[in-house]
């Protein structure tokens, strides 16, 4: 299962909170999980350190850090990813979320700012008040079908795959 985050590595973008979500998820989901993070910024070293620590805690976790990628590569990463996750602390409206939706990726966002505008038909898991447990339950219980004919393992938006 592949998770993906894209953006400047800052407090406002909340990739550190995405890692907190993943720690909770990894305790509940014992199959291989990969996290791809694309971006650069002041939290880079802290995020990589946390990912390395997570690799030692969870043998089924791996990550890939990419500092920058051209748009075609970003879209390819969206295409191979199962879940786009951004735990913004501040957000107006995030274009990368629209790109993830265009690739029929499951979406997990913090419930701040314009993020709720993406959730028009229960197509987004909104993580409220850093309640990672409930968001993990939503992802796991709505969801994972390893026998799916689709390339995407998450079935949250499977009905939208026409």
PDB file of C-alpha atoms in Angstrom:
ATOM      1  CA  UNK A   1       0.000   0.000   0.000  1.00  0.00           C
ATOM      2  CA  UNK A   2       1.536   3.292  -1.062  1.00  0.00           C
ATOM      3  CA  UNK A   3       0.922   6.623   0.644  1.00  0.00           C
ATOM      4  CA  UNK A   4       2.074   9.887  -0.956  1.00  0.00           C
ATOM      5  CA  UNK A   5       2.555  13.472   0.249  1.00  0.00           C
ATOM      6  CA  UNK A   6       3.634  16.431  -1.863  1.00  0.00           C
ATOM      7  CA  UNK A   7       4.532  19.927  -0.775  1.00  0.00           C
ATOM      8  CA  UNK A   8       6.980  22.217   0.925  1.00  0.00           C
ATOM      9  CA  UNK A   9       8.183  20.511   4.084  1.00  0.00           C
ATOM     10  CA  UNK A  10       6.918  23.051   6.608  1.00  0.00           C
ATOM     11  CA  UNK A  11       4.896  23.123   9.794  1.00  0.00           C
ATOM     12  CA  UNK A  12       1.884  24.496   7.861  1.00  0.00           C
ATOM     13  CA  UNK A  13       1.850  21.600   5.367  1.00  0.00           C
ATOM     14  CA  UNK A  14       1.887  19.044   8.192  1.00  0.00           C
ATOM     15  CA  UNK A  15       3.898  16.156   6.773  1.00  0.00           C
ATOM     16  CA  UNK A  16       5.038  15.488  10.340  1.00  0.00           C
ATOM     17  CA  UNK A  17       1.384  14.857  11.209  1.00  0.00           C
ATOM     18  CA  UNK A  18       1.100  12.519   8.215  1.00  0.00           C
ATOM     19  CA  UNK A  19       3.869  10.451   9.809  1.00  0.00           C
ATOM     20  CA  UNK A  20       1.953  10.382  13.094  1.00  0.00           C
ATOM     21  CA  UNK A  21      -1.061   9.059  11.172  1.00  0.00           C
ATOM     22  CA  UNK A  22       1.139   6.427   9.525  1.00  0.00           C
ATOM     23  CA  UNK A  23       2.489   5.251  12.895  1.00  0.00           C
ATOM     24  CA  UNK A  24      -1.071   4.548  14.037  1.00  0.00           C
ATOM     25  CA  UNK A  25      -1.934   2.929  10.706  1.00  0.00           C
ATOM     26  CA  UNK A  26       1.151   0.694  10.741  1.00  0.00           C
ATOM     27  CA  UNK A  27       0.159  -0.690  14.149  1.00  0.00           C
ATOM     28  CA  UNK A  28      -3.189  -1.770  12.685  1.00  0.00           C
ATOM     29  CA  UNK A  29      -2.161  -2.832   9.189  1.00  0.00           C
ATOM     30  CA  UNK A  30       0.508  -5.518   9.003  1.00  0.00           C
ATOM     31  CA  UNK A  31       1.057  -5.607   5.250  1.00  0.00           C
ATOM     32  CA  UNK A  32       3.798  -3.673   3.428  1.00  0.00           C
ATOM     33  CA  UNK A  33       3.393   0.102   3.439  1.00  0.00           C
ATOM     34  CA  UNK A  34       5.456   2.572   1.442  1.00  0.00           C
ATOM     35  CA  UNK A  35       5.438   6.333   1.993  1.00  0.00           C
ATOM     36  CA  UNK A  36       6.628   8.586  -0.817  1.00  0.00           C
ATOM     37  CA  UNK A  37       7.312  12.155   0.206  1.00  0.00           C
ATOM     38  CA  UNK A  38       8.145  14.822  -2.365  1.00  0.00           C
ATOM     39  CA  UNK A  39       9.270  18.287  -1.354  1.00  0.00           C
ATOM     40  CA  UNK A  40      11.944  20.302   0.312  1.00  0.00           C
ATOM     41  CA  UNK A  41      11.896  22.637   3.249  1.00  0.00           C
ATOM     42  CA  UNK A  42      12.937  23.189   6.848  1.00  0.00           C
ATOM     43  CA  UNK A  43      11.407  19.928   8.151  1.00  0.00           C
ATOM     44  CA  UNK A  44      13.341  17.693   5.735  1.00  0.00           C
ATOM     45  CA  UNK A  45      15.903  16.360   8.224  1.00  0.00           C
ATOM     46  CA  UNK A  46      13.304  15.817  10.956  1.00  0.00           C
ATOM     47  CA  UNK A  47      10.991  13.941   8.575  1.00  0.00           C
ATOM     48  CA  UNK A  48      13.754  11.704   7.253  1.00  0.00           C
ATOM     49  CA  UNK A  49      14.896  10.954  10.821  1.00  0.00           C
ATOM     50  CA  UNK A  50      11.332  10.016  11.791  1.00  0.00           C
ATOM     51  CA  UNK A  51      10.975   7.807   8.702  1.00  0.00           C
ATOM     52  CA  UNK A  52      14.232   6.030   9.575  1.00  0.00           C
ATOM     53  CA  UNK A  53      12.976   5.453  13.127  1.00  0.00           C
ATOM     54  CA  UNK A  54       9.704   4.096  11.735  1.00  0.00           C
ATOM     55  CA  UNK A  55      11.635   1.635   9.558  1.00  0.00           C
ATOM     56  CA  UNK A  56      13.208   0.166  12.693  1.00  0.00           C
ATOM     57  CA  UNK A  57       9.861   0.018  14.517  1.00  0.00           C
ATOM     58  CA  UNK A  58       7.832  -1.421  11.646  1.00  0.00           C
ATOM     59  CA  UNK A  59       9.480  -4.028   9.451  1.00  0.00           C
ATOM     60  CA  UNK A  60       6.658  -3.634   6.922  1.00  0.00           C
ATOM     61  CA  UNK A  61       7.358   0.104   6.412  1.00  0.00           C
ATOM     62  CA  UNK A  62       9.599   1.741   3.870  1.00  0.00           C
ATOM     63  CA  UNK A  63       9.803   5.240   2.479  1.00  0.00           C
ATOM     64  CA  UNK A  64      11.232   7.153  -0.413  1.00  0.00           C
ATOM     65  CA  UNK A  65      12.202  10.807  -0.207  1.00  0.00           C
ATOM     66  CA  UNK A  66      12.348  12.877  -3.401  1.00  0.00           C
ATOM     67  CA  UNK A  67      13.414  16.501  -3.049  1.00  0.00           C
ATOM     68  CA  UNK A  68      11.901  17.698  -6.300  1.00  0.00           C
ATOM     69  CA  UNK A  69      10.243  16.152  -9.310  1.00  0.00           C
ATOM     70  CA  UNK A  70       8.936  17.562 -12.583  1.00  0.00           C
ATOM     71  CA  UNK A  71       5.170  17.553 -13.015  1.00  0.00           C
ATOM     72  CA  UNK A  72       5.086  14.427 -15.208  1.00  0.00           C
ATOM     73  CA  UNK A  73       6.950  12.485 -12.499  1.00  0.00           C
ATOM     74  CA  UNK A  74       4.633  13.842  -9.809  1.00  0.00           C
ATOM     75  CA  UNK A  75       1.654  12.598 -11.833  1.00  0.00           C
ATOM     76  CA  UNK A  76       3.337   9.206 -12.236  1.00  0.00           C
ATOM     77  CA  UNK A  77       3.784   9.047  -8.444  1.00  0.00           C
ATOM     78  CA  UNK A  78       0.119   9.938  -7.981  1.00  0.00           C
ATOM     79  CA  UNK A  79      -0.727   7.139 -10.407  1.00  0.00           C
ATOM     80  CA  UNK A  80       1.189   4.456  -8.472  1.00  0.00           C
ATOM     81  CA  UNK A  81      -0.016   5.683  -5.087  1.00  0.00           C
ATOM     82  CA  UNK A  82      -3.028   4.283  -3.285  1.00  0.00           C
ATOM     83  CA  UNK A  83      -3.520   7.077  -0.754  1.00  0.00           C
ATOM     84  CA  UNK A  84      -2.698  10.782  -0.967  1.00  0.00           C
ATOM     85  CA  UNK A  85      -2.249  12.158   2.547  1.00  0.00           C
ATOM     86  CA  UNK A  86      -1.752  15.746   3.660  1.00  0.00           C
ATOM     87  CA  UNK A  87      -2.314  16.818   7.239  1.00  0.00           C
ATOM     88  CA  UNK A  88      -2.205  20.566   6.691  1.00  0.00           C
ATOM     89  CA  UNK A  89      -2.323  22.834   9.692  1.00  0.00           C
ATOM     90  CA  UNK A  90      -3.195  25.708   7.355  1.00  0.00           C
ATOM     91  CA  UNK A  91      -4.789  25.220   3.948  1.00  0.00           C
ATOM     92  CA  UNK A  92      -6.804  27.334   1.570  1.00  0.00           C
ATOM     93  CA  UNK A  93      -7.137  24.933  -1.367  1.00  0.00           C
ATOM     94  CA  UNK A  94      -4.500  22.438  -2.496  1.00  0.00           C
ATOM     95  CA  UNK A  95      -4.051  21.804  -6.226  1.00  0.00           C
ATOM     96  CA  UNK A  96      -2.118  18.576  -5.564  1.00  0.00           C
ATOM     97  CA  UNK A  97      -5.259  17.110  -3.985  1.00  0.00           C
ATOM     98  CA  UNK A  98      -7.141  17.687  -7.243  1.00  0.00           C
ATOM     99  CA  UNK A  99      -4.334  15.950  -9.094  1.00  0.00           C
ATOM    100  CA  UNK A 100      -4.554  12.986  -6.703  1.00  0.00           C
ATOM    101  CA  UNK A 101      -8.301  12.821  -7.251  1.00  0.00           C
ATOM    102  CA  UNK A 102      -7.737  12.784 -11.011  1.00  0.00           C
ATOM    103  CA  UNK A 103      -5.672   9.613 -10.510  1.00  0.00           C
ATOM    104  CA  UNK A 104      -8.485   7.991  -8.474  1.00  0.00           C
ATOM    105  CA  UNK A 105      -6.364   7.951  -5.343  1.00  0.00           C
ATOM    106  CA  UNK A 106      -7.936   7.687  -1.899  1.00  0.00           C
ATOM    107  CA  UNK A 107      -7.575  11.008  -0.087  1.00  0.00           C
ATOM    108  CA  UNK A 108      -6.833  11.673   3.587  1.00  0.00           C
ATOM    109  CA  UNK A 109      -6.717  15.317   4.663  1.00  0.00           C
ATOM    110  CA  UNK A 110      -6.763  17.243   7.895  1.00  0.00           C
ATOM    111  CA  UNK A 111     -10.085  18.953   8.494  1.00  0.00           C
ATOM    112  CA  UNK A 112      -8.816  22.523   8.162  1.00  0.00           C
ATOM    113  CA  UNK A 113      -9.369  25.431   5.822  1.00  0.00           C
ATOM    114  CA  UNK A 114     -10.358  24.545   2.286  1.00  0.00           C
ATOM    115  CA  UNK A 115      -9.721  20.811   2.703  1.00  0.00           C
ATOM    116  CA  UNK A 116     -13.359  20.155   3.581  1.00  0.00           C
ATOM    117  CA  UNK A 117     -14.337  21.638   0.203  1.00  0.00           C
ATOM    118  CA  UNK A 118     -12.877  18.531  -1.451  1.00  0.00           C
ATOM    119  CA  UNK A 119     -15.295  16.252   0.393  1.00  0.00           C
ATOM    120  CA  UNK A 120     -18.427  16.638  -1.711  1.00  0.00           C
ATOM    121  CA  UNK A 121     -19.654  13.034  -1.610  1.00  0.00           C
ATOM    122  CA  UNK A 122     -17.812  11.293   1.236  1.00  0.00           C
ATOM    123  CA  UNK A 123     -14.882  10.878  -1.116  1.00  0.00           C
ATOM    124  CA  UNK A 124     -12.301  12.139   1.400  1.00  0.00           C
ATOM    125  CA  UNK A 125     -11.325  10.934   4.850  1.00  0.00           C
ATOM    126  CA  UNK A 126     -11.077  14.091   6.909  1.00  0.00           C
ATOM    127  CA  UNK A 127      -8.913  13.701  10.012  1.00  0.00           C
ATOM    128  CA  UNK A 128     -10.441  15.886  12.691  1.00  0.00           C
ATOM    129  CA  UNK A 129      -8.390  17.193  15.612  1.00  0.00           C
ATOM    130  CA  UNK A 130      -5.527  14.771  14.948  1.00  0.00           C
ATOM    131  CA  UNK A 131      -7.831  11.810  15.604  1.00  0.00           C
ATOM    132  CA  UNK A 132      -5.625   9.376  13.703  1.00  0.00           C
ATOM    133  CA  UNK A 133      -7.313   6.311  15.200  1.00  0.00           C
ATOM    134  CA  UNK A 134     -10.737   7.169  13.756  1.00  0.00           C
ATOM    135  CA  UNK A 135      -9.227   8.084  10.394  1.00  0.00           C
ATOM    136  CA  UNK A 136      -7.299   4.799  10.314  1.00  0.00           C
ATOM    137  CA  UNK A 137     -10.475   2.919  11.137  1.00  0.00           C
ATOM    138  CA  UNK A 138     -12.241   4.695   8.270  1.00  0.00           C
ATOM    139  CA  UNK A 139      -9.474   3.731   5.861  1.00  0.00           C
ATOM    140  CA  UNK A 140      -9.247   0.121   7.003  1.00  0.00           C
ATOM    141  CA  UNK A 141     -12.962  -0.552   7.386  1.00  0.00           C
ATOM    142  CA  UNK A 142     -14.152   1.040   4.142  1.00  0.00           C
ATOM    143  CA  UNK A 143     -11.565  -0.340   2.133  1.00  0.00           C
ATOM    144  CA  UNK A 144      -8.736  -2.607   1.471  1.00  0.00           C
ATOM    145  CA  UNK A 145      -9.453  -5.297  -1.056  1.00  0.00           C
ATOM    146  CA  UNK A 146      -6.330  -7.178  -2.064  1.00  0.00           C
ATOM    147  CA  UNK A 147      -8.341  -9.223  -4.584  1.00  0.00           C
ATOM    148  CA  UNK A 148      -9.408  -6.137  -6.483  1.00  0.00           C
ATOM    149  CA  UNK A 149      -8.970  -6.101 -10.227  1.00  0.00           C
ATOM    150  CA  UNK A 150      -8.001  -2.440  -9.903  1.00  0.00           C
ATOM    151  CA  UNK A 151      -4.404  -1.315  -9.487  1.00  0.00           C
ATOM    152  CA  UNK A 152      -5.585   0.717  -6.498  1.00  0.00           C
ATOM    153  CA  UNK A 153      -6.024  -1.284  -3.295  1.00  0.00           C
ATOM    154  CA  UNK A 154      -8.274   1.241  -1.585  1.00  0.00           C
ATOM    155  CA  UNK A 155     -11.932   0.988  -2.470  1.00  0.00           C
ATOM    156  CA  UNK A 156     -13.108   4.202  -0.827  1.00  0.00           C
ATOM    157  CA  UNK A 157     -13.537   5.816  -4.212  1.00  0.00           C
ATOM    158  CA  UNK A 158     -13.789   2.587  -6.208  1.00  0.00           C
ATOM    159  CA  UNK A 159     -17.293   3.479  -7.340  1.00  0.00           C
ATOM    160  CA  UNK A 160     -15.836   6.523  -9.040  1.00  0.00           C
ATOM    161  CA  UNK A 161     -13.471   4.386 -11.160  1.00  0.00           C
ATOM    162  CA  UNK A 162     -15.480   4.305 -14.319  1.00  0.00           C
TER     163      UNK A 162
END
